[in-house]
Short mmCIF file of C-alpha atoms in Angstrom, two decimals:
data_model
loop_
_atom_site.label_atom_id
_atom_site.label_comp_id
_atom_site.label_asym_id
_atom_site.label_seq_id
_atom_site.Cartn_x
_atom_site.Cartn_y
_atom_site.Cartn_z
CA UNK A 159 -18.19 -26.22 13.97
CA UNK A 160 -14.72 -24.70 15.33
CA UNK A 161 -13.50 -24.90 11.43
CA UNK A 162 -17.08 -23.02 10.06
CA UNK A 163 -16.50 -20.33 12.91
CA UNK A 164 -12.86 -19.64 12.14
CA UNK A 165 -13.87 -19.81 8.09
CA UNK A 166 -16.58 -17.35 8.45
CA UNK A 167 -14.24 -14.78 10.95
CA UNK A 168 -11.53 -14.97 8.06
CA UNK A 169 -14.32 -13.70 5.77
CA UNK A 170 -15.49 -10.58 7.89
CA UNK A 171 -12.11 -10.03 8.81
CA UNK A 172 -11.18 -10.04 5.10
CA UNK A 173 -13.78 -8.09 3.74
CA UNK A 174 -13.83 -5.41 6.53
CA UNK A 175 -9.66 -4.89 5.81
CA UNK A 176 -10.43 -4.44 1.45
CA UNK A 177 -13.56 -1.99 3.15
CA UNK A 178 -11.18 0.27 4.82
CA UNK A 179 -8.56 -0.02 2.41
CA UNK A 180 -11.01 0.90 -0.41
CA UNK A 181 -11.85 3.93 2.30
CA UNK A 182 -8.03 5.13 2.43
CA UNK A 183 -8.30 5.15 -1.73
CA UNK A 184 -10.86 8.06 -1.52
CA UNK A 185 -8.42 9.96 0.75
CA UNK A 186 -10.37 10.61 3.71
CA UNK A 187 -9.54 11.73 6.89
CA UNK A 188 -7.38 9.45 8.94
CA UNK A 189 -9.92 10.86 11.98
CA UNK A 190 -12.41 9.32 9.64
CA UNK A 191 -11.10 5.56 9.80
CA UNK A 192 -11.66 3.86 12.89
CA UNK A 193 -8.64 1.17 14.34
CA UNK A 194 -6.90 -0.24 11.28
CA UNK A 195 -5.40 -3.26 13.02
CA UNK A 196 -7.71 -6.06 13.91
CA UNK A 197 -8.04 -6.86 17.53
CA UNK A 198 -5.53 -9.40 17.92
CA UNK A 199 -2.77 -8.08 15.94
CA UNK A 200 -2.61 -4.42 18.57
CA UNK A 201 -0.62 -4.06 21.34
CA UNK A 202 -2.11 -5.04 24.84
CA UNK A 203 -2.22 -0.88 26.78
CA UNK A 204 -2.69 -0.42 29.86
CA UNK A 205 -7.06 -1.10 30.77
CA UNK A 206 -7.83 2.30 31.49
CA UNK A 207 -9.52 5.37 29.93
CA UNK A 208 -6.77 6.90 28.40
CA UNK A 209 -3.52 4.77 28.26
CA UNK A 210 -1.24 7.29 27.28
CA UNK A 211 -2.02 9.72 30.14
CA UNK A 212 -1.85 6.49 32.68
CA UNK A 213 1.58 6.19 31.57
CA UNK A 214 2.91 10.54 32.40
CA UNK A 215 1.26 9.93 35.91
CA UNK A 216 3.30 6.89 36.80
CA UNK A 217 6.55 8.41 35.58
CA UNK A 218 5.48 10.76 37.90
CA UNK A 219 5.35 8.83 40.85
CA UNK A 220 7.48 8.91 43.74
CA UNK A 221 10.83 6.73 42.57
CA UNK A 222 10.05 5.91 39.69
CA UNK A 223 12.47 5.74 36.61
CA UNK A 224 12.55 8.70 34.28
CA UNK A 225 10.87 8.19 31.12
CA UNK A 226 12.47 7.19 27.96
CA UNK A 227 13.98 10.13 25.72
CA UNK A 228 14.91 9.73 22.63
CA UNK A 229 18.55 11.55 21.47
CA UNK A 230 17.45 11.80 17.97
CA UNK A 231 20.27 11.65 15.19
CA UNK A 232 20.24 11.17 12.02
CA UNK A 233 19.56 12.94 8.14
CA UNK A 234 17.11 11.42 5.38
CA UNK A 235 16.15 13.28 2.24
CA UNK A 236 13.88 12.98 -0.56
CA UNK A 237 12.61 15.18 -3.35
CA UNK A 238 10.41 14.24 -6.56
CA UNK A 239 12.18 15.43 -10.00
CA UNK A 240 11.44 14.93 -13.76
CA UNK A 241 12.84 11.31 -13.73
CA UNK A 242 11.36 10.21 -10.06
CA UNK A 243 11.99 10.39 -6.87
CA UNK A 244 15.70 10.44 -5.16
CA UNK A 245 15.83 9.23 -1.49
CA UNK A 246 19.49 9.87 0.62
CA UNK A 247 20.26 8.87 3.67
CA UNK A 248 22.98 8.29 6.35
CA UNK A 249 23.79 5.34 8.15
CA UNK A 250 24.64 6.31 11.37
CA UNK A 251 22.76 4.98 14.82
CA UNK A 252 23.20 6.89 17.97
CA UNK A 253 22.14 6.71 21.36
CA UNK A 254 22.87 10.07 22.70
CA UNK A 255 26.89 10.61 22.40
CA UNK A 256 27.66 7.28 21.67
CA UNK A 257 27.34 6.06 18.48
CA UNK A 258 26.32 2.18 18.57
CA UNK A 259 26.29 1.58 14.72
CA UNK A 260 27.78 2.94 11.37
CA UNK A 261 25.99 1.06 8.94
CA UNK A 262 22.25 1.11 9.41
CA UNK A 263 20.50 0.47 6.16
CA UNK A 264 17.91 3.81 6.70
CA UNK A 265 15.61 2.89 3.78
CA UNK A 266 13.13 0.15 4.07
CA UNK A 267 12.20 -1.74 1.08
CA UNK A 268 8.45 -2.45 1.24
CA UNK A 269 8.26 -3.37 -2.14
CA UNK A 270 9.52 -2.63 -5.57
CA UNK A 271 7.54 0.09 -5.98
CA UNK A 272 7.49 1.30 -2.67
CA UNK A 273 10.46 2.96 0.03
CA UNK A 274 10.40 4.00 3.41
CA UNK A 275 12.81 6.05 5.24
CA UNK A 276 13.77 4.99 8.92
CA UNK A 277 14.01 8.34 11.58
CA UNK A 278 13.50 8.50 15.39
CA UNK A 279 13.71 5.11 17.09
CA UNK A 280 14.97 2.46 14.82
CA UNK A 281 12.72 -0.39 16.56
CA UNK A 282 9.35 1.53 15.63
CA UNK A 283 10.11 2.49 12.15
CA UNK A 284 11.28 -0.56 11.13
CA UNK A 285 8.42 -2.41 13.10
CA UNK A 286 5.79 -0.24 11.38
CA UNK A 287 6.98 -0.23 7.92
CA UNK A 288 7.80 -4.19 7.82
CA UNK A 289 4.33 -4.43 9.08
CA UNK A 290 3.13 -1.86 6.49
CA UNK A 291 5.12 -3.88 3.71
CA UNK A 292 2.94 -7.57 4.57
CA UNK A 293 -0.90 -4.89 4.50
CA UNK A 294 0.55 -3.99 1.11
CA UNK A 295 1.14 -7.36 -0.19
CA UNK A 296 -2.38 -8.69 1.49
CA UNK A 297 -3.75 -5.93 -0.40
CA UNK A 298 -2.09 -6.83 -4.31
CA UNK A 299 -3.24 -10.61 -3.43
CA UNK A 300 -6.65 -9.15 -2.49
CA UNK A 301 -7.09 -6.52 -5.49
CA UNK A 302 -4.71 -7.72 -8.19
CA UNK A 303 -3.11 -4.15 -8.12
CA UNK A 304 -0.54 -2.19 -6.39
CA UNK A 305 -1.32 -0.05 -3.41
CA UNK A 306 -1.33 3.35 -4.21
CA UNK A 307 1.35 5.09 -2.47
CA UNK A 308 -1.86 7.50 -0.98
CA UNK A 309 -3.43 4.61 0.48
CA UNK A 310 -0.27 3.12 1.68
CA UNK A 311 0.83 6.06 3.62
CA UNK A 312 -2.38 6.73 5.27
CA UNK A 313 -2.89 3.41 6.30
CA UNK A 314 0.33 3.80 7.99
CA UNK A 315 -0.86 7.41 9.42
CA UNK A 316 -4.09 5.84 10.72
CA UNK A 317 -2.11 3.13 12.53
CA UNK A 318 0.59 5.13 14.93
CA UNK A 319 -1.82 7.84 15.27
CA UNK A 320 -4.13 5.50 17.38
CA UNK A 321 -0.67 5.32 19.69
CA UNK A 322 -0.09 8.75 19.76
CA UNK A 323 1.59 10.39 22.95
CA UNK A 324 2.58 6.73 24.05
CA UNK A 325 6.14 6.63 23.67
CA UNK A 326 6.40 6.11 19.52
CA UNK A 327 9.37 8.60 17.92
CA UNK A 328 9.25 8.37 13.95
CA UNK A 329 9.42 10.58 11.46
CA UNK A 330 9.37 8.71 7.88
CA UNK A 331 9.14 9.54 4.40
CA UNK A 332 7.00 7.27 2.13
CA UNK A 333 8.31 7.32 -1.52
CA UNK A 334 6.91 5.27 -4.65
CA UNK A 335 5.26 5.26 -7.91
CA UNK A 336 1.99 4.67 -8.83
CA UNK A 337 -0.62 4.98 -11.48
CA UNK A 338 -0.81 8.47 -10.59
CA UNK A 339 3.23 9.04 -11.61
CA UNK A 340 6.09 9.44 -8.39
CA UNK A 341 4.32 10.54 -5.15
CA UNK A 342 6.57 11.49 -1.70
CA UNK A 343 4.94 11.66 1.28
CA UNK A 344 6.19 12.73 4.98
CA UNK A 345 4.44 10.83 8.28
CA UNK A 346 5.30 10.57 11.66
CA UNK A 347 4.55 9.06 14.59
CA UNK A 348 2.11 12.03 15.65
CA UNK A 349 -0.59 10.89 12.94
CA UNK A 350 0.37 13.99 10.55
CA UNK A 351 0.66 13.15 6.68
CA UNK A 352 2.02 15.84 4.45
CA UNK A 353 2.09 15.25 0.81
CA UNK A 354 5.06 17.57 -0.44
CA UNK A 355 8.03 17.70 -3.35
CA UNK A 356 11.07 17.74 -0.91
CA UNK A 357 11.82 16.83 2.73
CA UNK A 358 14.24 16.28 5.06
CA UNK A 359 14.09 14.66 8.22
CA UNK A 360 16.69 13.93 11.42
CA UNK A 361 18.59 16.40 13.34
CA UNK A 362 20.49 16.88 10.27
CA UNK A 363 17.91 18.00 8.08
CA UNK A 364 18.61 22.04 8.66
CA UNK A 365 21.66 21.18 6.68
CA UNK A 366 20.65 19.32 4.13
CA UNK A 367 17.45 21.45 3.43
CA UNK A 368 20.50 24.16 3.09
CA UNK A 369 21.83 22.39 0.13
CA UNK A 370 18.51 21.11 -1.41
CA UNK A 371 16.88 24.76 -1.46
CA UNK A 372 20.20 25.82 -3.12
CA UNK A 373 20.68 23.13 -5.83
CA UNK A 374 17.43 21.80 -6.19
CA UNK A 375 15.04 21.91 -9.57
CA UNK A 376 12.55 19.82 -11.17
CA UNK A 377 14.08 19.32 -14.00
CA UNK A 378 17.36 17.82 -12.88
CA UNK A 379 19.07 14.91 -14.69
CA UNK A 380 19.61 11.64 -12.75
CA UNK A 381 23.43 12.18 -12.35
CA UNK A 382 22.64 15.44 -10.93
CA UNK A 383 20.25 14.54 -8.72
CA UNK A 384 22.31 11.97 -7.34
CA UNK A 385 25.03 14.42 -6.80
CA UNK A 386 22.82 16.75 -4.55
CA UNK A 387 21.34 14.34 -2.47
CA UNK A 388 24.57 12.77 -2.14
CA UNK A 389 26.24 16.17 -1.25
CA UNK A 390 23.62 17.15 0.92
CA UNK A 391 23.96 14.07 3.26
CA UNK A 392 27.32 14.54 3.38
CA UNK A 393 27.00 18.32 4.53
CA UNK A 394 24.71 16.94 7.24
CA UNK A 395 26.56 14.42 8.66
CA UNK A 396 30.10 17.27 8.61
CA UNK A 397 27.77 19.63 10.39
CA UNK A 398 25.80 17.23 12.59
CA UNK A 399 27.33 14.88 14.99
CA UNK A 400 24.51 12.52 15.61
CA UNK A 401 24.47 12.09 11.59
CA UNK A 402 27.69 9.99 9.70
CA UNK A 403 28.80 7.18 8.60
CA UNK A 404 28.29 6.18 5.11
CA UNK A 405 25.65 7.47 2.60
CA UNK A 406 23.11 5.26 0.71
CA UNK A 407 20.91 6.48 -2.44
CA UNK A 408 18.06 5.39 -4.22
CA UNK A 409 16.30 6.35 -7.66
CA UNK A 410 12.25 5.36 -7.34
CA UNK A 411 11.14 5.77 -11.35
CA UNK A 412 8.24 3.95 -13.36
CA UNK A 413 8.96 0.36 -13.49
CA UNK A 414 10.46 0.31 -9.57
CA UNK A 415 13.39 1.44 -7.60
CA UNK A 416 17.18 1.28 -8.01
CA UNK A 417 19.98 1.67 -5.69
CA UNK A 418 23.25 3.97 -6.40
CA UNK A 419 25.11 4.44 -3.29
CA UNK A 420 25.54 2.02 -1.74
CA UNK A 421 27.57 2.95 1.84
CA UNK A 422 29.64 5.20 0.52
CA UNK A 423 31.45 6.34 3.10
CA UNK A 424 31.74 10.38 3.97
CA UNK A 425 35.20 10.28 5.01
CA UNK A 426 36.36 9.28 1.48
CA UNK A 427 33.73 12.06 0.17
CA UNK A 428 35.46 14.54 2.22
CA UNK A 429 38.56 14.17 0.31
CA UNK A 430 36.88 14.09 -3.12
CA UNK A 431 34.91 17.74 -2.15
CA UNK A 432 38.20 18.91 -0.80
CA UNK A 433 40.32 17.95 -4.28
CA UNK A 434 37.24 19.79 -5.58
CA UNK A 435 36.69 22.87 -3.61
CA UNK A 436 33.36 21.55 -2.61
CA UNK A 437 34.05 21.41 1.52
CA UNK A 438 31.70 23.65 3.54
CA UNK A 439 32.61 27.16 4.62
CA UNK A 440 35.30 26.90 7.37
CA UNK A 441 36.21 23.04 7.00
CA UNK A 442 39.66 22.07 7.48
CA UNK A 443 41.07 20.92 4.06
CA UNK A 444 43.26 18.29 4.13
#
């Protein structure tokens, strides 16, 4: 009897998860689509009302510990062109002025088809997207197709937004191809979903977006698109002290992604830009 129970709870559970998915294809609200994560899979919140306001009043207590703030740091870039989609990032971690890594992989492989960008807090992003990466799978077993990268990045909307205000700091970019051609969306860990050509994202991204809006077109050849989002990482991370370390690039065309840079290192790039006039306006040359 236990075995026919479990059996039949796999089946609802099953059909209810292609249900919604099929719901995200239509590109529908994320208000729209009730809890994406089954029951047992969510994390336990505190049993009252409204969780997230439970947790500002006991931060506000009498001697208690101040709540957690994230020191954001870090620059990620992306923009759709004639051959695909070119993702940059850096690779430095910070927690507030010190700097506890140099070479954090920022771009989450959910499949072949399929990147995510990691910034805010490193735990959530890469959390959420690994768990976004196994829905995606479950859903080519289920389907016998690819997600669409739509579907994939509002089923990742839908899921932090029913944590919203409860501590989660991301701000990702979700970048793949599809039947539909090379499609770059921005979500973060307030729900929003933004469907766009170009962002930036980290507390590097005024920079960069000052070199993107300056070199970027449409109908840029791969070298050259390399090049910019290569050059406008490393502008970041010489303007932007919570963004460094080495730089990491990645080309998302038809038949999947491929990686370039691979931690190339902006100290080394500062002496190539210097040799070729390339620094930014007041740098020190060498």
């Amino acid at each position: 009897r236990r075995r026919k129970t479990r059996k039949n709870e796999y089946r609802r559970s099953e059909k209810n998860m292609v249900l919604r998915l099929d719901f995200l294809e239509k590109g529908h609200s994320s208000r729209d689509l009730e809890d994406p994560l089954n029951e047992n899979e969510a994390f336990a919140l505190a049993p009252v009302a409204n969780p997230a306001d439970f947790q500002k009043d006991v931060f506000a207590l009498p001697g208690a510990p101040a709540p957690l703030e994230f020191a954001h740091g870090t620059t990620t870039l992306g923009f759709v062109f004639k051959h695909g989609i070119l993702i940059a990032v850096d690779s430095r971690a910070s927690m507030g002025t010190y700097i506890s890594s140099g070479t954090v992989k920022k771009v989450i492989e959910i499949n072949k088809y399929l990147l995510g960008t990691m910034a805010g807090g490193a735990a959530d992003c890469l959390f959420w997207e690994r768990y976004l990466g196994m829905q995606c799978r479950l859903h080519e077993l289920r389907n016998k197709e690819r997600i669409s990268v739509s579907a994939a990045s509002k089923l990742l909307a839908n899921i932090v937004y029913q944590y919203r205000g409860m501590g989660l700091s991301m701000g990702t970019m979700i970048a793949g191809w599809d039947k539909s051609g090379p499609n770059l969306y921005y979500v973060d860990s307030e729900g929003s979903r933004i469907h766009g050509q170009k962002f930036s994202v980290g507390s590097g991204s005024v920079y960069a977006f000052g070199v993107l809006d300056t070199g970027y077109r449409y109908d840029l050849e791969l070298q050259d698109a390399i090049e910019l989002g290569r050059r406008a990482i490393f502008q970041a991370t010489h303007r932007d002290a919570a963004s460094g370390g080495t730089i990491n690039v990645y080309h998302v065309k038809q038949d999947g992604w491929e990686r370039y840079d691979i931690f190339n290192d902006v100290n080394k790039l500062y002496y190539k830009y210097a040799e070729e006039g390339m620094l930014p306006a007041g740098a020190i040359t060498p």
